[in-house]
Short mmCIF file of C-alpha atoms in Angstrom, two decimals:
data_model
loop_
_atom_site.label_atom_id
_atom_site.label_comp_id
_atom_site.label_asym_id
_atom_site.label_seq_id
_atom_site.Cartn_x
_atom_site.Cartn_y
_atom_site.Cartn_z
CA MET A 1 0.00 0.00 0.00
CA LYS A 2 1.41 3.35 -1.07
CA THR A 3 2.12 5.78 1.75
CA LEU A 4 -0.02 8.90 1.40
CA LYS A 5 1.97 12.09 1.88
CA ILE A 6 -0.07 14.86 3.47
CA GLY A 7 0.85 18.46 4.28
CA VAL A 8 -0.89 20.65 6.86
CA ALA A 9 -1.39 24.37 6.23
CA GLY A 10 -1.96 26.34 9.42
CA LEU A 11 -0.86 25.29 12.91
CA GLY A 12 -3.33 26.98 15.19
CA ARG A 13 -5.10 24.92 17.84
CA LEU A 14 -7.07 22.87 15.31
CA GLY A 15 -4.18 22.62 12.86
CA LEU A 16 -2.06 21.04 15.60
CA ILE A 17 -4.81 18.51 16.27
CA HIS A 18 -4.96 17.54 12.60
CA ALA A 19 -1.16 17.34 12.40
CA GLU A 20 -1.03 14.90 15.31
CA ASN A 21 -3.88 12.80 13.94
CA ILE A 22 -2.26 12.59 10.50
CA TYR A 23 1.04 11.61 12.11
CA ASN A 24 -0.68 8.75 13.95
CA LEU A 25 -2.62 7.38 10.96
CA LYS A 26 -1.39 4.13 9.42
CA GLY A 27 -0.17 4.30 5.84
CA VAL A 28 0.10 8.10 6.02
CA GLU A 29 3.07 10.44 6.38
CA LEU A 30 2.96 13.99 7.73
CA THR A 31 5.31 15.20 5.01
CA ALA A 32 5.13 18.98 5.38
CA VAL A 33 3.66 21.88 7.31
CA SER A 34 3.29 25.55 6.49
CA ASN A 35 2.70 28.14 9.19
CA LEU A 36 3.77 31.73 9.85
CA ASP A 37 5.13 31.09 13.36
CA GLU A 38 8.64 29.66 13.01
CA GLU A 39 8.83 28.69 16.68
CA ILE A 40 5.73 26.50 16.40
CA ASN A 41 7.05 25.09 13.13
CA GLU A 42 10.24 23.93 14.84
CA GLN A 43 8.28 22.36 17.68
CA VAL A 44 6.10 20.43 15.23
CA LYS A 45 9.11 19.44 13.12
CA GLU A 46 10.87 17.99 16.14
CA LYS A 47 7.82 16.30 17.70
CA TYR A 48 6.55 14.62 14.52
CA LYS A 49 9.81 14.35 12.56
CA VAL A 50 8.35 16.46 9.74
CA PRO A 51 10.87 16.59 6.87
CA ASN A 52 9.61 19.79 5.23
CA VAL A 53 8.67 22.97 7.09
CA TYR A 54 7.63 26.27 5.49
CA THR A 55 6.33 29.69 6.48
CA ASN A 56 4.66 30.06 3.08
CA TYR A 57 1.81 27.89 1.78
CA VAL A 58 2.69 28.39 -1.88
CA GLU A 59 6.29 27.32 -1.25
CA MET A 60 5.07 24.14 0.42
CA LEU A 61 2.95 23.27 -2.63
CA GLU A 62 5.77 24.12 -5.04
CA GLN A 63 8.64 22.39 -3.29
CA THR A 64 7.17 19.35 -1.58
CA ASP A 65 6.10 16.00 -3.00
CA LEU A 66 2.52 15.75 -1.70
CA ASP A 67 -0.55 13.64 -2.35
CA ALA A 68 -2.91 15.76 -0.27
CA VAL A 69 -3.16 18.89 1.81
CA CYS A 70 -5.08 19.64 5.02
CA ILE A 71 -6.12 23.31 5.01
CA VAL A 72 -6.53 24.82 8.48
CA THR A 73 -5.61 28.40 7.63
CA PRO A 74 -7.80 31.43 8.54
CA SER A 75 -11.25 31.13 6.96
CA GLY A 76 -10.76 34.02 4.55
CA PHE A 77 -7.94 32.14 2.79
CA HIS A 78 -9.73 28.80 2.34
CA THR A 79 -11.03 29.25 -1.20
CA GLU A 80 -7.71 30.60 -2.48
CA HIS A 81 -5.81 27.77 -0.83
CA ILE A 82 -8.24 25.19 -2.23
CA ARG A 83 -7.74 26.50 -5.77
CA LEU A 84 -3.95 26.51 -5.41
CA ALA A 85 -4.01 22.90 -4.21
CA LEU A 86 -6.25 21.87 -7.11
CA LYS A 87 -3.72 23.35 -9.55
CA LYS A 88 -1.15 20.99 -8.04
CA ASN A 89 -3.57 18.07 -8.49
CA LEU A 90 -3.80 17.43 -4.75
CA HIS A 91 -6.54 15.85 -2.70
CA ILE A 92 -7.94 18.37 -0.20
CA PHE A 93 -9.23 18.29 3.34
CA CYS A 94 -10.47 21.76 4.29
CA GLU A 95 -11.71 22.95 7.64
CA LYS A 96 -15.01 24.80 7.91
CA PRO A 97 -16.16 27.20 6.65
CA ILE A 98 -15.31 26.57 3.02
CA GLY A 99 -15.23 30.36 2.57
CA LEU A 100 -16.71 33.70 3.58
CA GLU A 101 -18.12 35.02 0.28
CA VAL A 102 -20.82 33.19 -1.66
CA GLU A 103 -19.70 34.01 -5.22
CA ASP A 104 -16.09 33.16 -4.40
CA ILE A 105 -17.23 29.80 -2.99
CA LYS A 106 -19.32 29.07 -6.10
CA GLN A 107 -16.31 29.74 -8.35
CA THR A 108 -14.21 27.44 -6.19
CA ILE A 109 -16.87 24.71 -6.33
CA ASP A 110 -16.76 24.88 -10.15
CA GLU A 111 -13.03 24.11 -10.00
CA ILE A 112 -13.56 21.32 -7.45
CA GLU A 113 -16.20 19.69 -9.64
CA GLN A 114 -13.99 19.91 -12.73
CA SER A 115 -11.24 18.06 -10.87
CA ASP A 116 -11.03 14.33 -10.15
CA ARG A 117 -9.43 14.98 -6.76
CA ILE A 118 -11.07 14.12 -3.43
CA PHE A 119 -12.47 17.13 -1.56
CA HIS A 120 -13.44 16.65 2.09
CA LEU A 121 -14.93 19.34 4.32
CA GLY A 122 -14.29 19.41 8.07
CA PHE A 123 -17.75 19.06 9.62
CA MET A 124 -16.56 16.70 12.34
CA ARG A 125 -19.91 16.28 14.11
CA ARG A 126 -20.97 13.98 11.26
CA PHE A 127 -18.22 11.62 12.47
CA ASP A 128 -19.09 11.74 16.17
CA ASP A 129 -20.50 8.44 17.47
CA ASP A 130 -23.33 10.15 19.38
CA TYR A 131 -24.51 12.15 16.36
CA LEU A 132 -24.20 9.08 14.13
CA TYR A 133 -26.30 7.05 16.56
CA ALA A 134 -29.00 9.74 16.56
CA LYS A 135 -28.86 9.99 12.76
CA GLU A 136 -29.42 6.24 12.43
CA MET A 137 -32.45 6.39 14.75
CA ILE A 138 -33.92 9.29 12.80
CA ASP A 139 -33.35 7.69 9.39
CA SER A 140 -34.92 4.40 10.54
CA GLY A 141 -38.07 6.26 11.66
CA GLN A 142 -37.73 5.49 15.36
CA ILE A 143 -38.79 9.00 16.45
CA GLY A 144 -41.22 9.56 13.59
CA ASP A 145 -41.18 12.76 11.57
CA ILE A 146 -39.01 15.56 12.94
CA SER A 147 -40.97 18.57 14.15
CA LEU A 148 -38.30 20.65 15.90
CA ILE A 149 -34.53 20.77 16.43
CA ARG A 150 -32.76 22.77 19.11
CA SER A 151 -28.98 23.06 18.86
CA TYR A 152 -26.50 24.75 21.22
CA SER A 153 -22.82 25.60 20.69
CA ILE A 154 -21.43 27.57 23.63
CA ASP A 155 -17.71 27.98 24.31
CA PRO A 156 -16.29 28.24 27.84
CA ILE A 157 -16.43 31.75 29.30
CA GLN A 158 -12.77 31.44 30.26
CA GLY A 159 -11.91 32.11 26.61
CA LEU A 160 -14.05 35.25 26.28
CA ASP A 161 -11.32 37.77 27.12
CA SER A 162 -8.99 36.09 24.64
CA PHE A 163 -11.66 36.30 21.93
CA VAL A 164 -12.29 40.00 22.65
CA ASN A 165 -8.57 40.72 22.22
CA PHE A 166 -8.54 38.70 18.99
CA ALA A 167 -11.61 40.52 17.65
CA LYS A 168 -9.94 43.88 18.27
CA LYS A 169 -7.12 42.88 15.91
CA SER A 170 -9.00 41.10 13.14
CA PRO A 171 -12.58 40.06 12.28
CA SER A 172 -13.54 36.48 13.15
CA GLY A 173 -16.15 36.15 10.41
CA GLY A 174 -18.89 36.61 12.99
CA LEU A 175 -20.47 34.33 15.58
CA PHE A 176 -22.85 32.65 13.14
CA LEU A 177 -20.22 31.85 10.50
CA ASP A 178 -17.49 31.09 13.02
CA MET A 179 -19.51 28.82 15.33
CA SER A 180 -23.09 28.23 14.16
CA VAL A 181 -22.01 26.77 10.83
CA HIS A 182 -21.61 23.42 12.64
CA ASP A 183 -25.19 23.57 13.95
CA ILE A 184 -26.45 24.65 10.53
CA ASP A 185 -24.78 21.63 8.94
CA VAL A 186 -26.17 19.27 11.60
CA ILE A 187 -29.69 20.63 11.07
CA ARG A 188 -29.46 20.15 7.30
CA TRP A 189 -27.88 16.70 7.72
CA LEU A 190 -30.44 15.35 10.21
CA THR A 191 -33.51 16.74 8.41
CA LYS A 192 -32.35 16.27 4.80
CA SER A 193 -33.91 19.66 4.13
CA GLU A 194 -32.79 23.20 3.39
CA ILE A 195 -33.23 26.21 5.68
CA SER A 196 -35.54 28.74 4.07
CA THR A 197 -36.10 31.55 6.61
CA VAL A 198 -34.09 32.86 9.57
CA TRP A 199 -34.64 35.35 12.38
CA ALA A 200 -31.56 36.18 14.46
CA THR A 201 -31.05 38.08 17.70
CA GLY A 202 -28.07 38.55 19.99
CA THR A 203 -26.53 40.26 22.98
CA ASN A 204 -23.20 41.28 24.48
CA LYS A 205 -24.10 41.50 28.15
CA ALA A 206 -20.94 39.68 29.23
CA ALA A 207 -18.67 41.61 26.86
CA PRO A 208 -20.27 44.96 25.89
CA GLU A 209 -17.06 46.08 24.17
CA LEU A 210 -17.94 43.67 21.35
CA ASN A 211 -20.79 46.00 20.34
CA GLU A 212 -18.26 48.41 18.81
CA LEU A 213 -16.55 45.54 16.96
CA ASN A 214 -19.77 44.25 15.33
CA GLU A 215 -19.25 40.94 17.12
CA LEU A 216 -21.52 38.87 19.37
CA GLU A 217 -20.90 36.78 22.47
CA LEU A 218 -24.38 35.22 22.43
CA GLY A 219 -26.66 34.79 19.44
CA THR A 220 -29.93 33.00 18.78
CA VAL A 221 -31.66 32.05 15.52
CA THR A 222 -35.14 30.73 14.79
CA MET A 223 -35.26 28.87 11.49
CA LYS A 224 -37.93 27.48 9.21
CA LEU A 225 -37.00 24.62 6.90
CA ASP A 226 -38.46 23.66 3.54
CA ASN A 227 -40.07 20.57 5.11
CA ASP A 228 -41.80 22.68 7.81
CA VAL A 229 -39.36 21.70 10.56
CA THR A 230 -38.58 24.50 13.02
CA ALA A 231 -35.00 24.84 14.28
CA LEU A 232 -33.73 26.87 17.23
CA LEU A 233 -30.05 27.66 17.33
CA VAL A 234 -27.94 29.16 20.14
CA ALA A 235 -24.28 30.10 19.82
CA GLY A 236 -22.22 31.76 22.51
CA ARG A 237 -18.99 32.22 24.38
CA THR A 238 -20.21 32.25 27.99
CA ALA A 239 -20.61 28.69 29.31
CA SER A 240 -19.28 28.77 32.88
CA HIS A 241 -19.26 24.97 33.25
CA GLY A 242 -17.25 24.00 30.16
CA TYR A 243 -17.69 23.41 26.43
CA HIS A 244 -21.43 22.99 25.81
CA VAL A 245 -22.57 21.40 22.56
CA GLU A 246 -26.09 19.96 22.70
CA THR A 247 -28.67 18.97 20.11
CA GLU A 248 -32.29 18.02 20.75
CA ILE A 249 -34.52 16.49 18.09
CA ILE A 250 -38.27 16.29 18.71
CA GLY A 251 -40.23 13.90 16.52
CA THR A 252 -43.81 12.72 16.25
CA LYS A 253 -42.95 9.41 17.98
CA GLY A 254 -40.19 10.41 20.36
CA MET A 255 -37.35 12.76 21.22
CA LEU A 256 -33.54 12.56 21.24
CA ARG A 257 -31.04 14.62 23.17
CA ILE A 258 -27.38 14.48 22.20
CA ALA A 259 -25.11 15.51 25.09
CA ALA A 260 -27.81 17.15 27.22
CA SER A 261 -24.97 17.88 29.62
CA PRO A 262 -21.34 18.04 28.41
CA GLU A 263 -20.07 15.17 30.54
CA LYS A 264 -16.35 14.47 30.42
CA ASN A 265 -16.83 10.81 31.35
CA LYS A 266 -19.09 8.53 33.39
CA VAL A 267 -17.55 9.52 36.74
CA ALA A 268 -19.62 11.21 39.45
CA VAL A 269 -17.63 13.07 42.13
CA PHE A 270 -19.07 13.14 45.65
CA ASN A 271 -17.46 15.87 47.78
CA GLU A 272 -18.11 19.07 49.73
CA HIS A 273 -19.67 20.60 46.59
CA GLY A 274 -22.29 17.86 46.42
CA VAL A 275 -22.53 15.38 43.56
CA VAL A 276 -20.61 16.71 40.57
CA ARG A 277 -20.21 15.36 37.01
CA PRO A 278 -16.99 16.61 35.38
CA SER A 279 -17.57 18.47 32.10
CA SER A 280 -15.66 18.65 28.83
CA GLN A 281 -13.74 21.91 28.79
CA HIS A 282 -12.92 22.43 25.12
CA PHE A 283 -13.73 21.15 21.62
CA PRO A 284 -10.57 19.03 21.16
CA GLU A 285 -11.65 17.01 24.18
CA ARG A 286 -15.34 16.66 23.24
CA PHE A 287 -14.74 15.73 19.60
CA ALA A 288 -11.33 14.03 19.81
CA GLU A 289 -12.47 10.80 18.16
CA ALA A 290 -14.56 12.62 15.56
CA TYR A 291 -11.48 14.52 14.36
CA VAL A 292 -9.63 11.23 13.97
CA ASN A 293 -12.57 9.58 12.23
CA GLU A 294 -13.03 12.33 9.65
CA LEU A 295 -9.36 12.10 8.61
CA LYS A 296 -9.61 8.32 8.42
CA ASN A 297 -12.59 8.83 6.12
CA PHE A 298 -10.61 11.30 4.00
CA VAL A 299 -7.78 8.78 3.58
CA ARG A 300 -10.25 5.98 2.80
CA CYS A 301 -11.93 8.12 0.14
CA ILE A 302 -8.57 8.80 -1.50
CA ARG A 303 -7.61 5.13 -1.54
CA GLU A 304 -11.01 4.02 -2.83
CA ASN A 305 -11.38 6.99 -5.22
CA GLN A 306 -14.76 7.79 -3.67
CA GLN A 307 -16.07 11.29 -3.01
CA PRO A 308 -17.09 11.91 0.64
CA GLU A 309 -20.70 12.27 1.72
CA ILE A 310 -19.91 15.84 2.77
CA THR A 311 -19.59 17.99 -0.34
CA ALA A 312 -18.47 21.48 -1.18
CA ILE A 313 -22.15 22.32 -1.64
CA ASP A 314 -22.67 21.54 2.04
CA GLY A 315 -20.02 24.15 2.78
CA LEU A 316 -21.71 26.67 0.50
CA ARG A 317 -25.09 26.13 2.16
CA GLY A 318 -23.56 26.57 5.60
CA THR A 319 -22.03 29.89 4.62
CA GLU A 320 -25.21 31.09 2.89
CA VAL A 321 -27.33 30.39 5.96
CA ALA A 322 -24.77 31.86 8.38
CA LEU A 323 -24.56 35.05 6.32
CA ALA A 324 -28.37 35.24 6.28
CA CYS A 325 -28.35 34.94 10.08
CA GLN A 326 -25.84 37.79 10.30
CA GLU A 327 -27.96 39.89 7.93
CA SER A 328 -31.05 39.20 10.02
CA PHE A 329 -29.27 40.33 13.17
CA ASP A 330 -27.65 43.39 11.58
CA GLU A 331 -30.88 44.64 10.00
CA ASN A 332 -33.30 43.33 12.64
CA LYS A 333 -35.52 41.58 10.14
CA LEU A 334 -36.72 38.18 8.95
CA VAL A 335 -34.57 36.93 6.07
CA ASP A 336 -35.74 34.56 3.36
CA ILE A 337 -32.85 32.60 1.83
CA GLN A 338 -32.66 32.26 -1.93
CA TYR A 339 -30.36 29.49 -3.18
#
């Protein structure tokens, strides 16, 4: 079996997770990394014995013998970096969102579809065992027809100050595109339907300085889907107990709750604070196996020459809906989405 040579572009928190997972995959070599921070590059080179290290993405593509690239650069660069990789005939794994501008994404999708390369988008919740279990129950009709979905994505409040400082230096893409895109994808995936109308609200009670930066620390969206399902979405940065990702699906024959509380494990602690269940504190902990599973799927798709279930169109739809949510909040109005 030929060893697949993969390069990672971007070594932020998630890029480091992907680098480690690629390094640990069988039949795969972490051949190169590109990242602006030379100190981090040296640390990764030493830890994973990476033979090729660059501070420039283009140089990595030009000078390194690669089969595939894992793009974990800032969201605004994703479409450009996808197109550059396609020109080098590389298979591509790209983190969400696929891009920030709809027309730019559509042009990039045209190039993806004209290529015979594998393109895999990083919606890791589709590879989480809990979400897959719920999906199987829904598809087999065990809870009947879906009537309502409620989905939460709330980061720990300990990271709020860090986000405020980041937002002062550069735009994040907005709460809905930065965080809610995962919930949007889950809603579309579980219902097999498109989102047609959105109404978004938000607040900055915990971080009022974000008002001047056109950012949100807590946002909510009410959605109507083409199949008459209602979806309620909450995204935020103020969970005091840990990293809170929860999805509830109400059907005509039953109801499912995925991670109703963000439990770290099955341990209950009995002490002077009462009975306490430890909570997951960050996304790498909660979705550790899902991140591994999605890269395993990417490698399998390359070897079997099979396009993944997640497509570039899924990325486009996520961005379109997230931008509609932002428009709804900015203009304080109901927004109908035209695809």
